[in-house]
CSV table of C-alpha atoms in Angstrom, one decimal:
chain,number,residue,atom,x,y,z
E,1,UNK,CA,-4.4,8.7,-12.7
E,2,UNK,CA,-7.9,10.4,-12.5
E,3,UNK,CA,-10.7,7.8,-13.2
E,4,UNK,CA,-13.4,10.4,-14.3
E,5,UNK,CA,-13.9,13.9,-15.3
E,6,UNK,CA,-16.0,14.5,-12.0
E,7,UNK,CA,-13.0,15.9,-10.1
E,8,UNK,CA,-13.6,17.5,-6.8
E,9,UNK,CA,-14.1,21.2,-7.4
E,10,UNK,CA,-11.9,22.9,-4.7
E,11,UNK,CA,-9.8,22.6,-1.7
E,12,UNK,CA,-11.7,22.6,1.5
E,13,UNK,CA,-10.7,23.7,5.1
E,14,UNK,CA,-12.1,21.6,7.9
E,15,UNK,CA,-15.0,23.8,8.7
E,16,UNK,CA,-16.2,23.4,5.1
E,17,UNK,CA,-15.9,19.6,5.0
E,18,UNK,CA,-19.3,18.0,4.3
E,19,UNK,CA,-18.4,14.3,4.4
E,20,UNK,CA,-14.9,14.2,6.1
E,21,UNK,CA,-14.4,14.2,9.8
E,22,UNK,CA,-11.5,14.1,12.3
E,23,UNK,CA,-11.7,11.1,14.5
E,24,UNK,CA,-9.5,9.7,17.2
E,25,UNK,CA,-9.2,5.8,16.8
E,26,UNK,CA,-7.3,4.1,19.7
E,27,UNK,CA,-4.5,6.6,20.2
E,28,UNK,CA,-4.2,7.7,16.5
E,29,UNK,CA,-5.7,10.6,14.5
E,30,UNK,CA,-7.7,9.6,11.5
E,31,UNK,CA,-9.9,11.0,8.8
E,32,UNK,CA,-13.3,9.2,8.6
E,33,UNK,CA,-15.4,9.6,5.3
E,34,UNK,CA,-19.0,9.1,5.2
E,35,UNK,CA,-20.1,9.9,1.8
E,36,UNK,CA,-23.5,9.0,0.4
E,37,UNK,CA,-21.7,6.9,-2.1
E,38,UNK,CA,-18.9,5.3,-0.1
E,39,UNK,CA,-17.0,5.3,3.2
E,40,UNK,CA,-13.3,5.2,4.1
E,41,UNK,CA,-11.0,5.6,7.1
E,42,UNK,CA,-7.5,7.2,6.6
E,43,UNK,CA,-4.9,7.5,9.5
E,44,UNK,CA,-2.3,10.2,9.5
E,45,UNK,CA,0.3,7.9,10.9
E,46,UNK,CA,1.6,6.2,7.9
E,47,UNK,CA,-1.0,7.8,5.6
E,48,UNK,CA,-2.7,4.5,6.2
E,49,UNK,CA,-6.0,3.7,4.4
E,50,UNK,CA,-7.7,1.0,6.6
E,51,UNK,CA,-11.2,0.9,5.3
E,52,UNK,CA,-12.9,1.6,2.0
E,53,UNK,CA,-16.2,0.4,0.6
E,54,UNK,CA,-19.0,1.7,-1.6
E,55,UNK,CA,-22.2,2.2,0.4
E,56,UNK,CA,-24.0,-1.1,1.1
E,57,UNK,CA,-21.1,-3.2,0.2
E,58,UNK,CA,-18.7,-5.2,2.3
E,59,UNK,CA,-15.1,-4.0,3.0
E,60,UNK,CA,-12.8,-3.9,0.1
E,61,UNK,CA,-9.7,-4.2,2.3
E,62,UNK,CA,-8.9,-6.6,4.9
E,63,UNK,CA,-7.9,-5.3,8.5
E,64,UNK,CA,-6.9,-7.5,11.2
E,65,UNK,CA,-9.4,-7.9,14.0
E,66,UNK,CA,-6.5,-7.5,16.5
E,67,UNK,CA,-4.9,-4.5,14.8
E,68,UNK,CA,-3.6,-1.9,17.3
E,69,UNK,CA,-3.7,1.9,16.8
E,70,UNK,CA,-0.8,3.0,18.6
E,71,UNK,CA,2.0,5.7,17.8
E,72,UNK,CA,5.0,4.1,16.3
E,73,UNK,CA,3.2,0.9,15.5
E,74,UNK,CA,2.4,-0.3,12.0
E,75,UNK,CA,-1.3,-1.2,11.5
E,76,UNK,CA,-1.9,-4.8,10.4
E,77,UNK,CA,-4.2,-4.5,7.3
E,78,UNK,CA,-5.5,-1.9,4.9
E,79,UNK,CA,-2.8,-0.5,2.7
E,80,UNK,CA,0.5,0.2,4.5
E,81,UNK,CA,3.0,2.4,2.6
E,82,UNK,CA,6.4,0.7,2.5
E,83,UNK,CA,8.8,3.7,1.7
E,84,UNK,CA,11.7,4.6,1.1
E,85,UNK,CA,12.8,0.9,1.0
E,86,UNK,CA,10.8,-2.3,0.5
E,87,UNK,CA,11.3,-5.6,2.7
E,88,UNK,CA,14.5,-6.3,4.4
E,89,UNK,CA,17.3,-3.7,4.1
E,90,UNK,CA,19.7,-6.6,3.3
E,91,UNK,CA,17.7,-7.8,0.4
E,92,UNK,CA,17.7,-4.5,-1.4
E,93,UNK,CA,19.9,-3.7,-4.3
E,94,UNK,CA,23.3,-2.0,-3.3
E,95,UNK,CA,22.3,1.5,-4.5
E,96,UNK,CA,19.2,1.3,-2.1
E,97,UNK,CA,20.8,-0.5,0.6
E,98,UNK,CA,23.8,1.9,1.2
E,99,UNK,CA,21.4,4.7,2.3
E,100,UNK,CA,19.5,2.5,4.9
E,101,UNK,CA,20.9,2.8,8.6
E,102,UNK,CA,18.1,0.7,10.1
E,103,UNK,CA,17.3,-2.9,10.4
E,104,UNK,CA,13.6,-2.2,10.2
E,105,UNK,CA,11.8,-3.8,7.2
E,106,UNK,CA,9.5,-1.7,4.9
E,107,UNK,CA,11.1,1.7,5.6
E,108,UNK,CA,9.8,4.5,8.1
E,109,UNK,CA,6.9,5.9,6.3
E,110,UNK,CA,4.3,3.5,7.6
E,111,UNK,CA,4.9,4.6,11.3
E,112,UNK,CA,5.7,8.4,10.5
E,113,UNK,CA,3.2,11.1,11.0
E,114,UNK,CA,2.2,12.5,7.8
E,115,UNK,CA,0.9,16.0,7.1
E,116,UNK,CA,-2.6,16.7,5.7
E,117,UNK,CA,-2.2,18.9,2.7
E,118,UNK,CA,-5.6,19.0,0.9
E,119,UNK,CA,-9.2,17.8,1.1
E,120,UNK,CA,-11.5,18.1,-1.9
E,121,UNK,CA,-15.0,17.0,-2.0
E,122,UNK,CA,-17.9,16.8,-4.4
E,123,UNK,CA,-21.3,15.0,-4.8
E,124,UNK,CA,-19.3,12.1,-6.4
E,125,UNK,CA,-15.9,12.0,-5.2
E,126,UNK,CA,-13.3,12.9,-2.5
E,127,UNK,CA,-9.7,13.5,-2.9
E,128,UNK,CA,-7.2,13.7,0.0
E,129,UNK,CA,-3.6,14.5,0.0
E,130,UNK,CA,-1.0,13.8,2.6
E,131,UNK,CA,2.9,14.5,2.6
E,132,UNK,CA,5.9,13.3,4.3
E,133,UNK,CA,9.2,15.3,4.3
E,134,UNK,CA,11.9,12.8,4.7
E,135,UNK,CA,14.6,15.2,6.1
E,136,UNK,CA,17.1,15.4,8.9
E,137,UNK,CA,14.5,14.1,11.3
E,138,UNK,CA,15.0,10.5,9.7
E,139,UNK,CA,18.8,10.8,9.6
E,140,UNK,CA,19.3,8.0,12.0
E,141,UNK,CA,17.4,5.7,9.8
E,142,UNK,CA,18.2,6.8,6.2
E,143,UNK,CA,20.6,9.0,4.2
E,144,UNK,CA,18.7,11.1,1.7
E,145,UNK,CA,16.2,14.0,1.4
E,146,UNK,CA,13.0,13.5,-0.4
E,147,UNK,CA,9.3,14.5,-0.3
E,148,UNK,CA,6.7,11.8,-0.5
E,149,UNK,CA,3.1,13.0,-1.5
E,150,UNK,CA,0.3,10.4,-1.3
E,151,UNK,CA,-3.1,11.2,-2.9
E,152,UNK,CA,-6.1,9.2,-2.3
E,153,UNK,CA,-9.1,9.3,-4.7
E,154,UNK,CA,-12.4,7.8,-3.6
E,155,UNK,CA,-15.6,7.2,-5.5
E,156,UNK,CA,-18.4,4.7,-5.8
E,157,UNK,CA,-16.2,3.0,-8.5
E,158,UNK,CA,-13.2,2.2,-6.3
E,159,UNK,CA,-10.1,4.0,-4.7
E,160,UNK,CA,-6.9,4.9,-6.1
E,161,UNK,CA,-3.7,5.9,-4.5
E,162,UNK,CA,-0.8,7.8,-6.2
E,163,UNK,CA,2.5,8.0,-4.2
E,164,UNK,CA,4.9,10.6,-5.8
E,165,UNK,CA,8.5,10.8,-4.7
E,166,UNK,CA,10.7,13.9,-5.3
E,167,UNK,CA,14.3,13.8,-4.6
E,168,UNK,CA,15.3,17.0,-2.7
E,169,UNK,CA,19.0,16.0,-2.3
E,170,UNK,CA,21.8,17.0,-4.5
E,171,UNK,CA,22.8,13.4,-5.3
E,172,UNK,CA,21.0,10.9,-7.2
E,173,UNK,CA,18.5,9.0,-5.0
E,174,UNK,CA,17.9,5.2,-5.3
E,175,UNK,CA,14.8,3.8,-3.5
E,176,UNK,CA,12.3,0.9,-3.4
E,177,UNK,CA,8.8,0.9,-2.3
E,178,UNK,CA,5.3,-0.6,-2.4
E,179,UNK,CA,1.6,-0.1,-1.7
E,180,UNK,CA,1.1,-3.2,0.4
E,181,UNK,CA,-2.6,-3.9,-0.3
E,182,UNK,CA,-4.4,-6.3,2.0
E,183,UNK,CA,-7.5,-7.9,0.3
E,184,UNK,CA,-10.3,-10.1,2.0
E,185,UNK,CA,-11.2,-13.5,1.0
E,186,UNK,CA,-13.7,-16.0,2.4
E,187,UNK,CA,-11.4,-18.8,1.6
E,188,UNK,CA,-7.7,-18.5,0.5
E,189,UNK,CA,-7.7,-22.0,-1.1
E,190,UNK,CA,-10.4,-20.8,-3.4
E,191,UNK,CA,-8.8,-17.6,-4.4
E,192,UNK,CA,-6.7,-16.8,-7.4
E,193,UNK,CA,-4.9,-13.9,-9.0
E,194,UNK,CA,-5.0,-13.4,-12.7
E,195,UNK,CA,-2.7,-11.4,-14.9
E,196,UNK,CA,0.7,-12.8,-13.8
E,197,UNK,CA,0.8,-15.8,-16.0
E,198,UNK,CA,4.0,-16.2,-18.2
E,199,UNK,CA,6.1,-13.9,-15.9
E,200,UNK,CA,9.0,-14.6,-13.8
E,201,UNK,CA,8.9,-14.3,-10.0
E,202,UNK,CA,11.7,-14.4,-7.2
E,203,UNK,CA,10.6,-17.1,-4.7
E,204,UNK,CA,11.8,-15.6,-1.5
E,205,UNK,CA,11.0,-18.9,0.4
E,206,UNK,CA,13.2,-20.8,-1.8
E,207,UNK,CA,16.7,-19.1,-1.7
E,208,UNK,CA,15.3,-16.3,-3.8
E,209,UNK,CA,15.2,-18.4,-6.9
E,210,UNK,CA,13.7,-17.1,-10.1
E,211,UNK,CA,10.8,-19.3,-11.3
E,212,UNK,CA,8.2,-19.1,-14.2
E,213,UNK,CA,4.5,-18.5,-13.4
E,214,UNK,CA,2.1,-20.4,-15.5
E,215,UNK,CA,-1.4,-19.5,-15.5
E,216,UNK,CA,-3.1,-18.1,-12.4
E,217,UNK,CA,-1.6,-17.7,-9.0
E,218,UNK,CA,-3.3,-20.1,-6.3
E,219,UNK,CA,-2.5,-20.4,-2.5
E,220,UNK,CA,-1.7,-23.7,-1.0
E,221,UNK,CA,0.5,-22.5,1.9
E,222,UNK,CA,3.0,-19.6,2.7
E,223,UNK,CA,3.5,-17.5,-0.4
E,224,UNK,CA,5.9,-14.7,-0.9
E,225,UNK,CA,6.8,-13.8,-4.2
E,226,UNK,CA,8.2,-10.8,-6.1
E,227,UNK,CA,6.8,-10.9,-9.7
E,228,UNK,CA,8.5,-9.0,-12.7
E,229,UNK,CA,5.4,-7.6,-13.9
E,230,UNK,CA,3.4,-4.4,-13.7
E,231,UNK,CA,0.3,-5.6,-15.7
E,232,UNK,CA,-3.3,-5.0,-14.5
E,233,UNK,CA,-4.4,-7.8,-12.3
E,234,UNK,CA,-7.8,-9.5,-11.4
E,235,UNK,CA,-8.2,-11.0,-7.9
E,236,UNK,CA,-11.0,-13.5,-7.8
E,237,UNK,CA,-12.4,-14.7,-4.6
E,238,UNK,CA,-15.5,-16.9,-3.8
E,239,UNK,CA,-17.6,-13.7,-3.1
E,240,UNK,CA,-16.0,-11.0,-5.1
E,241,UNK,CA,-13.7,-9.8,-7.9
E,242,UNK,CA,-11.4,-6.9,-7.8
E,243,UNK,CA,-9.2,-5.4,-10.7
E,244,UNK,CA,-5.9,-3.7,-9.6
E,245,UNK,CA,-4.5,-1.4,-12.2
E,246,UNK,CA,-0.8,-0.3,-11.4
E,247,UNK,CA,1.0,2.8,-12.5
E,248,UNK,CA,4.8,3.4,-12.5
E,249,UNK,CA,5.4,-0.2,-11.4
E,250,UNK,CA,7.1,-3.2,-13.1
E,251,UNK,CA,6.9,-5.5,-10.0
E,252,UNK,CA,4.1,-7.0,-7.9
E,253,UNK,CA,4.4,-8.7,-4.6
E,254,UNK,CA,2.1,-11.7,-3.7
E,255,UNK,CA,2.0,-12.6,-0.1
E,256,UNK,CA,0.1,-14.9,2.3
E,257,UNK,CA,1.8,-16.1,5.5
E,258,UNK,CA,0.3,-19.6,5.7
E,259,UNK,CA,-0.4,-21.3,8.9
E,260,UNK,CA,3.0,-21.5,10.6
E,261,UNK,CA,4.2,-17.9,9.6
E,262,UNK,CA,0.9,-16.5,10.8
E,263,UNK,CA,1.5,-17.7,14.4
E,264,UNK,CA,4.7,-15.7,14.5
E,265,UNK,CA,3.1,-12.3,13.4
E,266,UNK,CA,2.2,-9.4,15.6
E,267,UNK,CA,-1.5,-8.4,15.7
E,268,UNK,CA,-2.5,-11.2,13.4
E,269,UNK,CA,-4.8,-14.1,14.6
E,270,UNK,CA,-3.6,-17.6,13.9
E,271,UNK,CA,-6.3,-18.5,11.6
E,272,UNK,CA,-6.4,-15.1,9.7
E,273,UNK,CA,-4.1,-16.3,6.8
E,274,UNK,CA,-7.3,-18.2,5.5
E,275,UNK,CA,-9.2,-14.9,4.9
E,276,UNK,CA,-6.7,-12.5,3.5
E,277,UNK,CA,-3.9,-12.1,0.8
E,278,UNK,CA,-1.6,-9.2,-0.2
E,279,UNK,CA,-1.3,-8.0,-3.8
E,280,UNK,CA,1.2,-5.2,-3.6
E,281,UNK,CA,2.0,-2.5,-6.3
E,282,UNK,CA,5.7,-2.2,-6.1
E,283,UNK,CA,9.1,-1.0,-7.3
E,284,UNK,CA,11.0,-3.9,-5.7
E,285,UNK,CA,14.1,-5.9,-6.3
E,286,UNK,CA,15.5,-5.1,-9.8
E,287,UNK,CA,12.6,-2.5,-10.2
E,288,UNK,CA,13.9,-0.1,-7.8
E,289,UNK,CA,14.1,3.6,-9.0
E,290,UNK,CA,16.7,6.2,-9.2
E,291,UNK,CA,15.9,9.9,-9.3
E,292,UNK,CA,18.4,12.9,-9.9
E,293,UNK,CA,17.9,16.1,-8.0
E,294,UNK,CA,14.3,17.6,-8.5
E,295,UNK,CA,13.2,14.6,-10.4
E,296,UNK,CA,9.9,12.7,-9.3
E,297,UNK,CA,8.5,9.4,-9.7
E,298,UNK,CA,4.7,8.2,-9.0
E,299,UNK,CA,3.8,4.7,-8.0
E,300,UNK,CA,0.1,4.2,-8.0
E,301,UNK,CA,-2.8,1.7,-8.0
E,302,UNK,CA,-6.4,1.9,-8.8
E,303,UNK,CA,-8.5,-0.8,-7.0
E,304,UNK,CA,-11.9,-1.1,-8.9
E,305,UNK,CA,-14.5,-3.5,-9.8
E,306,UNK,CA,-14.0,-6.5,-12.1
């Protein structure tokens, strides 16, 4: 998924880092990047990216002003990692659902502690890799054995995430997942998503009915849809435009809680629905994936300029 030929030259140990520093934010460990060309914040819990922006620009990601950084608590905003299942366990396909032993939505990866594997820096870019070994430590929540490797690539042109799942069990492994990207807007009613026109979506707010999408996606209240599309998208807000280019995905989730749902969400101000939206690169619903022993699949997204 590399976006240029200026790849970071070599792996670095903490004492050699020029732009990346350890920090404690709240009660969680994070990597804070202050590069001359961009800045970013990445938490080890959940492999959770909460901030990214080129230098001198506003944040490209939305983060709740009431987000809490506590062990075992999902962070509201940024890009949570939903893995090895997406959404409610009961709403997953049977092959995925039979492995889930928890009632928790969106899997356990977003609150698990990931391992730092690699940091690579250059004058142009930074690449960081984190891993999660889903082994017997998670046996109370999930029946399976897999390795998740998430690589972040930052540059002045944008950021990209690549989540690679490798099946380490002897049996076929079915799973669903999403990179749950929160994006900011100054006015959700003047925001639109381009690139989903003429595709079908599941309206989870209307008895999971299939409906056709015609033209751009607009927001006039609570929105929760799973689109059968993995096409590049453009998100247009009053102040900016972002392009999302997916890899390894044939489904896209578009979400905004609207005013009533917002009042029920944790770590989410009542009026915050007006200033955010989620456009999630996914393998959800019928787009779940199955891996045989030793096989891998990569789900990724490049968030770039218009």
